[in-house]
Short mmCIF file of C-alpha atoms and ligand atoms in Angstrom, two decimals:
data_model
loop_
_atom_site.label_atom_id
_atom_site.label_comp_id
_atom_site.label_asym_id
_atom_site.label_seq_id
_atom_site.Cartn_x
_atom_site.Cartn_y
_atom_site.Cartn_z
CA MET P 1 0.00 0.00 0.00
CA LYS P 2 1.24 3.46 -0.86
CA GLU P 3 1.43 5.99 1.93
CA ARG P 4 3.50 9.16 1.57
CA SER P 5 5.46 9.73 4.75
CA PRO P 6 7.20 12.96 5.72
CA VAL P 7 10.96 13.32 5.42
CA LEU P 8 12.90 15.22 8.06
CA ILE P 9 15.93 16.95 6.52
CA VAL P 10 18.59 18.64 8.64
CA GLY P 11 21.52 20.60 7.24
CA SER P 12 22.85 23.79 5.74
CA LEU P 13 21.01 26.60 4.00
CA ALA P 14 23.51 28.87 2.32
CA PHE P 15 24.59 31.45 -0.18
CA ASP P 16 27.21 30.17 -2.60
CA ASP P 17 29.66 32.05 -4.80
CA LEU P 18 30.51 29.85 -7.75
CA GLU P 19 33.43 30.26 -10.11
CA MET P 20 32.71 28.20 -13.18
CA PRO P 21 35.04 27.96 -16.20
CA TYR P 22 32.51 29.98 -18.19
CA GLY P 23 31.66 32.65 -15.61
CA SER P 24 31.07 33.55 -11.97
CA PHE P 25 27.85 33.60 -9.98
CA LYS P 26 27.42 35.34 -6.65
CA ASP P 27 24.92 34.88 -3.82
CA VAL P 28 23.37 31.76 -5.33
CA VAL P 29 20.92 30.14 -2.94
CA GLY P 30 22.49 26.87 -1.85
CA GLY P 31 23.17 24.61 1.08
CA ALA P 32 22.96 20.85 1.29
CA ALA P 33 19.57 20.85 3.01
CA THR P 34 18.18 23.26 0.44
CA TYR P 35 19.11 20.99 -2.47
CA SER P 36 17.92 17.85 -0.67
CA SER P 37 14.61 19.48 0.27
CA ILE P 38 13.90 20.66 -3.24
CA ALA P 39 14.60 17.20 -4.65
CA ALA P 40 12.70 15.25 -1.96
CA SER P 41 9.68 17.55 -2.05
CA LEU P 42 8.84 16.46 -5.58
CA LEU P 43 8.01 13.06 -4.10
CA ALA P 44 7.04 13.50 -0.44
CA PRO P 45 6.33 16.16 2.19
CA VAL P 46 9.49 17.59 3.73
CA ARG P 47 10.22 18.96 7.21
CA LEU P 48 13.29 21.16 7.15
CA VAL P 49 15.57 21.98 10.09
CA GLY P 50 18.34 24.52 9.62
CA ILE P 51 19.45 28.03 10.38
CA ILE P 52 19.43 31.22 8.30
CA GLY P 53 20.52 34.80 8.91
CA GLN P 54 18.73 38.10 8.40
CA ASP P 55 19.87 38.21 4.76
CA PHE P 56 18.01 35.07 3.64
CA GLU P 57 15.07 36.24 1.58
CA GLN P 58 11.49 35.43 2.51
CA LYS P 59 10.88 34.91 -1.22
CA THR P 60 13.12 31.83 -1.15
CA LEU P 61 11.34 30.42 1.89
CA ASP P 62 8.01 30.99 0.12
CA ILE P 63 9.23 28.98 -2.87
CA LEU P 64 10.16 26.09 -0.58
CA ALA P 65 6.87 26.32 1.32
CA ALA P 66 4.91 26.25 -1.94
CA ARG P 67 6.55 22.88 -2.69
CA GLY P 68 5.33 21.36 0.55
CA VAL P 69 8.46 22.01 2.59
CA ASP P 70 7.45 22.66 6.21
CA LEU P 71 9.72 25.43 7.52
CA ALA P 72 8.76 25.35 11.21
CA GLY P 73 12.24 23.99 11.93
CA VAL P 74 14.12 26.76 10.12
CA GLU P 75 15.45 29.22 12.65
CA ARG P 76 16.23 32.80 11.64
CA ALA P 77 19.08 34.13 13.77
CA GLY P 78 20.66 37.57 14.04
CA GLY P 79 23.63 37.75 11.67
CA LYS P 80 24.46 36.43 8.22
CA THR P 81 23.60 33.14 6.54
CA PHE P 82 26.31 30.50 6.02
CA ARG P 83 28.39 31.27 2.90
CA TRP P 84 30.48 28.99 0.76
CA ALA P 85 32.63 29.80 -2.27
CA GLY P 86 34.07 27.29 -4.71
CA ARG P 87 35.97 27.17 -7.98
CA TYR P 88 35.44 24.39 -10.51
CA SER P 89 38.01 22.86 -12.83
CA SER P 90 37.66 23.38 -16.58
CA ASP P 91 35.96 19.97 -16.98
CA LEU P 92 33.67 20.65 -13.98
CA VAL P 93 34.77 17.38 -12.39
CA THR P 94 36.77 18.72 -9.46
CA ARG P 95 36.44 21.84 -7.35
CA GLU P 96 38.28 23.65 -4.64
CA THR P 97 36.74 25.46 -1.72
CA LEU P 98 37.80 29.11 -1.81
CA ASP P 99 36.02 30.29 1.30
CA THR P 100 33.70 29.07 4.05
CA GLN P 101 32.02 31.59 6.34
CA LEU P 102 30.02 29.77 8.98
CA ASN P 103 28.23 32.92 10.24
CA VAL P 104 24.99 31.85 12.01
CA PHE P 105 25.78 28.21 11.18
CA ALA P 106 28.64 28.33 13.72
CA ASP P 107 26.13 28.26 16.60
CA PHE P 108 23.70 25.84 14.98
CA ARG P 109 22.27 23.31 17.44
CA PRO P 110 19.46 21.52 15.64
CA LYS P 111 16.21 21.78 17.57
CA ILE P 112 13.67 19.30 16.27
CA PRO P 113 10.16 20.73 16.70
CA GLU P 114 7.78 18.51 18.69
CA ALA P 115 5.68 17.93 15.57
CA TYR P 116 8.72 16.54 13.69
CA ARG P 117 9.82 14.01 16.30
CA ARG P 118 8.00 11.10 14.79
CA SER P 119 9.35 11.57 11.27
CA PRO P 120 9.75 8.09 9.77
CA PHE P 121 12.33 9.19 7.19
CA VAL P 122 15.36 11.20 8.29
CA LEU P 123 18.10 12.68 6.13
CA LEU P 124 21.07 14.04 8.05
CA GLY P 125 22.91 16.46 5.80
CA ASN P 126 26.60 17.11 6.09
CA ILE P 127 26.98 18.82 9.50
CA HIS P 128 29.20 18.02 12.50
CA PRO P 129 28.63 14.33 13.30
CA ALA P 130 27.97 15.22 16.96
CA LEU P 131 25.06 17.39 15.76
CA GLN P 132 23.80 14.56 13.57
CA VAL P 133 23.73 12.40 16.70
CA GLU P 134 21.92 15.18 18.61
CA VAL P 135 19.19 15.05 15.96
CA LEU P 136 18.82 11.29 16.44
CA ASP P 137 18.56 11.81 20.21
CA GLN P 138 15.52 14.02 19.58
CA VAL P 139 13.53 11.73 17.26
CA GLU P 140 11.66 8.48 17.83
CA ARG P 141 13.30 5.56 16.03
CA PRO P 142 12.64 6.32 12.34
CA GLU P 143 12.03 3.80 9.59
CA ILE P 144 15.37 4.81 8.09
CA VAL P 145 18.13 7.27 8.91
CA VAL P 146 20.22 8.37 5.94
CA ALA P 147 23.38 10.41 6.51
CA ASP P 148 25.99 12.29 4.51
CA THR P 149 29.39 13.41 5.75
CA MET P 150 32.57 14.93 4.32
CA ASN P 151 36.39 14.69 4.38
CA PHE P 152 36.66 17.42 7.03
CA TRP P 153 34.80 15.31 9.64
CA ILE P 154 36.44 12.08 8.50
CA SER P 155 39.90 13.47 9.17
CA GLY P 156 39.13 15.60 12.23
CA GLU P 157 36.18 14.15 14.16
CA ARG P 158 36.71 10.39 14.17
CA ALA P 159 35.11 9.67 17.56
CA ALA P 160 31.93 11.63 16.86
CA LEU P 161 31.80 10.16 13.37
CA GLY P 162 32.06 6.65 14.81
CA GLU P 163 29.08 7.30 17.08
CA MET P 164 27.09 8.67 14.15
CA LEU P 165 27.93 5.65 11.96
CA ARG P 166 26.73 3.27 14.66
CA ARG P 167 23.34 4.97 14.58
CA VAL P 168 22.57 5.43 10.90
CA ASP P 169 21.08 2.90 8.49
CA LEU P 170 22.37 4.27 5.21
CA LEU P 171 25.48 6.33 4.58
CA VAL P 172 25.71 8.21 1.27
CA ILE P 173 29.21 9.46 0.48
CA ASN P 174 31.44 9.91 -2.55
CA ASP P 175 34.26 7.57 -3.55
CA GLU P 176 37.04 9.77 -2.18
CA GLU P 177 35.32 9.99 1.18
CA ALA P 178 34.74 6.22 1.22
CA ARG P 179 38.43 5.58 0.60
CA GLN P 180 39.44 8.07 3.26
CA LEU P 181 36.99 6.68 5.81
CA ALA P 182 38.04 3.07 5.24
CA GLY P 183 41.72 3.83 4.72
CA CYS P 184 41.82 1.68 1.62
CA HIS P 185 41.68 2.38 -2.11
CA ASN P 186 39.64 -0.57 -3.33
CA LEU P 187 35.96 0.43 -3.14
CA ARG P 188 34.59 -3.05 -2.45
CA ARG P 189 36.95 -3.53 0.44
CA ALA P 190 36.26 0.01 1.62
CA ALA P 191 32.52 -0.68 1.54
CA THR P 192 32.89 -3.80 3.66
CA ALA P 193 35.01 -1.89 6.17
CA ILE P 194 32.55 1.02 6.36
CA ARG P 195 29.52 -1.25 6.78
CA ALA P 196 31.34 -2.94 9.67
CA LEU P 197 31.29 0.46 11.41
CA GLY P 198 27.48 0.52 11.50
CA PRO P 199 25.46 1.36 8.40
CA ARG P 200 23.48 -1.55 6.98
CA TRP P 201 23.49 0.13 3.59
CA LEU P 202 26.19 2.18 1.93
CA ILE P 203 25.93 4.21 -1.26
CA VAL P 204 29.14 5.39 -2.88
CA LYS P 205 28.59 8.22 -5.37
CA ARG P 206 31.00 8.44 -8.25
CA GLY P 207 29.91 11.64 -9.97
CA GLU P 208 29.52 11.18 -13.71
CA HIS P 209 30.32 7.47 -13.22
CA GLY P 210 27.13 6.74 -11.30
CA ALA P 211 26.67 5.28 -7.84
CA LEU P 212 27.05 1.91 -6.11
CA LEU P 213 24.84 0.51 -3.37
CA PHE P 214 26.36 -2.09 -1.05
CA ASP P 215 24.16 -4.25 1.17
CA ASP P 216 23.55 -7.84 2.31
CA LEU P 217 22.32 -8.74 -1.17
CA GLY P 218 25.60 -7.61 -2.74
CA MET P 219 26.16 -4.64 -5.03
CA PHE P 220 23.82 -2.58 -7.17
CA PHE P 221 24.82 0.02 -9.70
CA VAL P 222 23.00 3.03 -11.11
CA PRO P 223 24.58 5.07 -13.90
CA ALA P 224 24.65 8.84 -13.95
CA TYR P 225 22.52 10.18 -16.78
CA PRO P 226 24.91 11.37 -19.50
CA LEU P 227 24.03 15.00 -20.29
CA GLU P 228 25.20 17.04 -23.25
CA ASP P 229 25.47 20.13 -21.13
CA VAL P 230 26.60 20.16 -17.50
CA LYS P 231 26.44 23.66 -16.00
CA ASP P 232 27.01 23.32 -12.26
CA PRO P 233 27.55 20.16 -10.18
CA THR P 234 27.00 22.00 -6.87
CA GLY P 235 24.38 20.18 -4.83
CA ALA P 236 24.15 17.12 -7.11
CA GLY P 237 25.02 14.80 -4.23
CA ASP P 238 22.46 16.44 -1.96
CA SER P 239 19.82 16.23 -4.70
CA PHE P 240 20.71 12.55 -5.13
CA ALA P 241 20.15 11.93 -1.41
CA GLY P 242 16.92 13.98 -1.43
CA GLY P 243 15.54 12.06 -4.41
CA LEU P 244 16.48 8.76 -2.77
CA VAL P 245 14.78 9.47 0.56
CA GLY P 246 11.84 11.20 -1.14
CA TYR P 247 11.16 8.09 -3.19
CA LEU P 248 11.34 5.78 -0.15
CA ALA P 249 9.06 8.13 1.79
CA SER P 250 6.58 8.11 -1.08
CA HIS P 251 6.20 4.39 -0.36
CA GLY P 252 6.18 4.78 3.41
CA HIS P 253 8.61 1.92 3.98
CA VAL P 254 12.04 0.58 3.05
CA SER P 255 13.16 -2.64 1.43
CA GLU P 256 16.16 -3.79 -0.57
CA ARG P 257 14.00 -3.75 -3.68
CA LEU P 258 12.71 -0.22 -3.09
CA LEU P 259 16.22 1.00 -2.40
CA ARG P 260 17.36 -0.27 -5.79
CA ARG P 261 14.52 1.61 -7.45
CA ALA P 262 15.23 4.66 -5.33
CA MET P 263 18.74 4.74 -6.80
CA PHE P 264 17.21 5.70 -10.18
CA PHE P 265 15.08 8.48 -8.70
CA ALA P 266 18.20 9.69 -6.89
CA SER P 267 20.37 9.67 -9.99
CA ALA P 268 17.62 11.41 -11.98
CA MET P 269 17.37 14.23 -9.41
CA GLY P 270 21.16 14.59 -9.40
CA SER P 271 21.12 14.88 -13.18
CA PHE P 272 18.50 17.64 -13.15
CA CYS P 273 20.47 19.55 -10.55
CA VAL P 274 23.59 19.89 -12.69
CA GLU P 275 21.68 21.20 -15.72
CA ASP P 276 21.72 24.79 -14.48
CA VAL P 277 23.45 27.02 -11.97
CA GLY P 278 22.37 26.56 -8.33
CA PRO P 279 18.98 24.96 -7.74
CA ARG P 280 17.37 26.74 -10.73
CA ARG P 281 16.66 23.67 -12.86
CA LEU P 282 15.72 21.49 -9.92
CA LEU P 283 13.02 23.97 -8.98
CA GLU P 284 11.43 23.70 -12.42
CA VAL P 285 11.32 19.91 -12.56
CA ARG P 286 7.81 18.48 -12.72
CA LYS P 287 6.74 14.85 -12.26
CA GLU P 288 6.41 14.55 -16.04
CA ASP P 289 10.10 15.54 -16.48
CA LEU P 290 11.05 12.94 -13.92
CA ARG P 291 9.01 10.28 -15.69
CA ARG P 292 10.73 11.07 -18.99
CA ARG P 293 14.17 10.93 -17.43
CA LEU P 294 13.40 7.60 -15.75
CA ASP P 295 12.25 6.27 -19.14
CA ALA P 296 15.53 7.44 -20.62
CA PHE P 297 17.42 5.56 -17.90
CA VAL P 298 15.52 2.38 -18.63
CA HIS P 299 16.13 2.80 -22.35
CA MET P 300 19.83 3.26 -21.65
CA ILE P 301 20.27 0.02 -19.72
CA ASP P 302 17.54 -2.30 -21.08
CA TYR P 303 19.24 -5.03 -23.08
CA GLY P 304 16.05 -7.06 -23.66
CA GLY P 305 16.07 -9.93 -21.21
CA ASP P 306 18.80 -12.36 -20.28
CA LEU P 307 22.27 -11.97 -21.70
CA PRO P 308 22.39 -14.85 -24.22
CA PHE P 309 25.53 -16.56 -22.99
CA ALA P 310 24.29 -19.91 -24.32
CA GLU P 311 24.72 -18.68 -27.92
CA VAL P 312 28.37 -18.00 -27.24
CA ALA P 313 28.93 -21.15 -25.20
CA GLU P 314 27.56 -23.38 -27.96
CA ARG P 315 30.01 -22.07 -30.56
CA PRO P 316 33.16 -24.09 -30.92
P1 AMP H 418 27.60 19.26 -2.76
O1 AMP H 418 27.91 19.82 -4.12
O2 AMP H 418 26.61 18.13 -2.82
O3 AMP H 418 28.81 18.91 -1.98
O4 AMP H 418 26.85 20.39 -1.91
C1 AMP H 418 27.19 21.74 -2.03
C2 AMP H 418 26.43 22.56 -1.02
O5 AMP H 418 26.94 22.28 0.28
C3 AMP H 418 26.65 24.04 -1.28
O6 AMP H 418 25.42 24.63 -1.63
C4 AMP H 418 27.22 24.58 0.03
O7 AMP H 418 26.54 25.73 0.47
C5 AMP H 418 27.09 23.47 1.03
N1 AMP H 418 28.29 23.33 1.86
C6 AMP H 418 29.59 23.51 1.49
N2 AMP H 418 30.43 23.31 2.53
C7 AMP H 418 29.64 22.99 3.60
C8 AMP H 418 29.90 22.67 4.99
N3 AMP H 418 31.13 22.66 5.50
N4 AMP H 418 28.84 22.38 5.78
C9 AMP H 418 27.60 22.39 5.28
N5 AMP H 418 27.28 22.69 4.01
C10 AMP H 418 28.28 22.98 3.17
#
């Protein structure tokens, strides 16, 4: 039976300055929780917890609210919103962080509103792992807890990260982070090592090379959708995670089978995100666009039944 459940998303809301090989963009609305919320809200109701400063426009909040994002958990503090600046390489594959200004984010202690405490689907965006644990201390045991993290916490906050990993069901990180966390280059071995630290499921994102899910059933792969024009990869990973949890929440439960399907919704949302600067394209995406992109995925990988090994085996 289908029952759309709410998704609780905790993380950053931001302004980003982006230096792309073809031009610069200032004060772009960003933040991991922003991207995840926009992606998830196409599929399920979202409850957002984060912090903004005086400079974050009401207009942006209205856009989120109009998509079914509940903003009761977004605190407006005195001061400026978190700011991040990055510069992308000419092929848009790598980027360097030019500046991070925590501003009001420096004092962020997630307070989960009473009405959010029984959220069955929880997405912990990339914040200090101790704060991710604080969120889990405030909610009743959800159906699934999905978490992201980054190199900064992996290298500097190992103890807090360990506690977080023991308490999450699904960790979604990129290949570099997986290698760093496991201390080994081979991704299969890294996945086994990371799952031994707690998460039952692990997704390793590999940018334009797709993503791998590791669980008790083995491995599952989803490609990235090959686009002719990539404009801005910022937030693609967060959109991936939002699409993934949004899809699971749209079913109201989790299973290995649903997770495999969710990987396609996740990859589709990531692909929309990179089509324009900031969350612009993601905000325009309608269910019909998503359906067409999912069809394109199926078309791309459908080989028409079993691989006919017998034909080859029979030949001398
Ligand atoms: P992604 O491209 O998926 O890594 O996400 C990029 C978004 O993460 C940007 O919109 C940034 O505002 C936000 N971001 C960058 N650094 C941090 C950080 N240290 N903590 C939280 N959010 C961040």
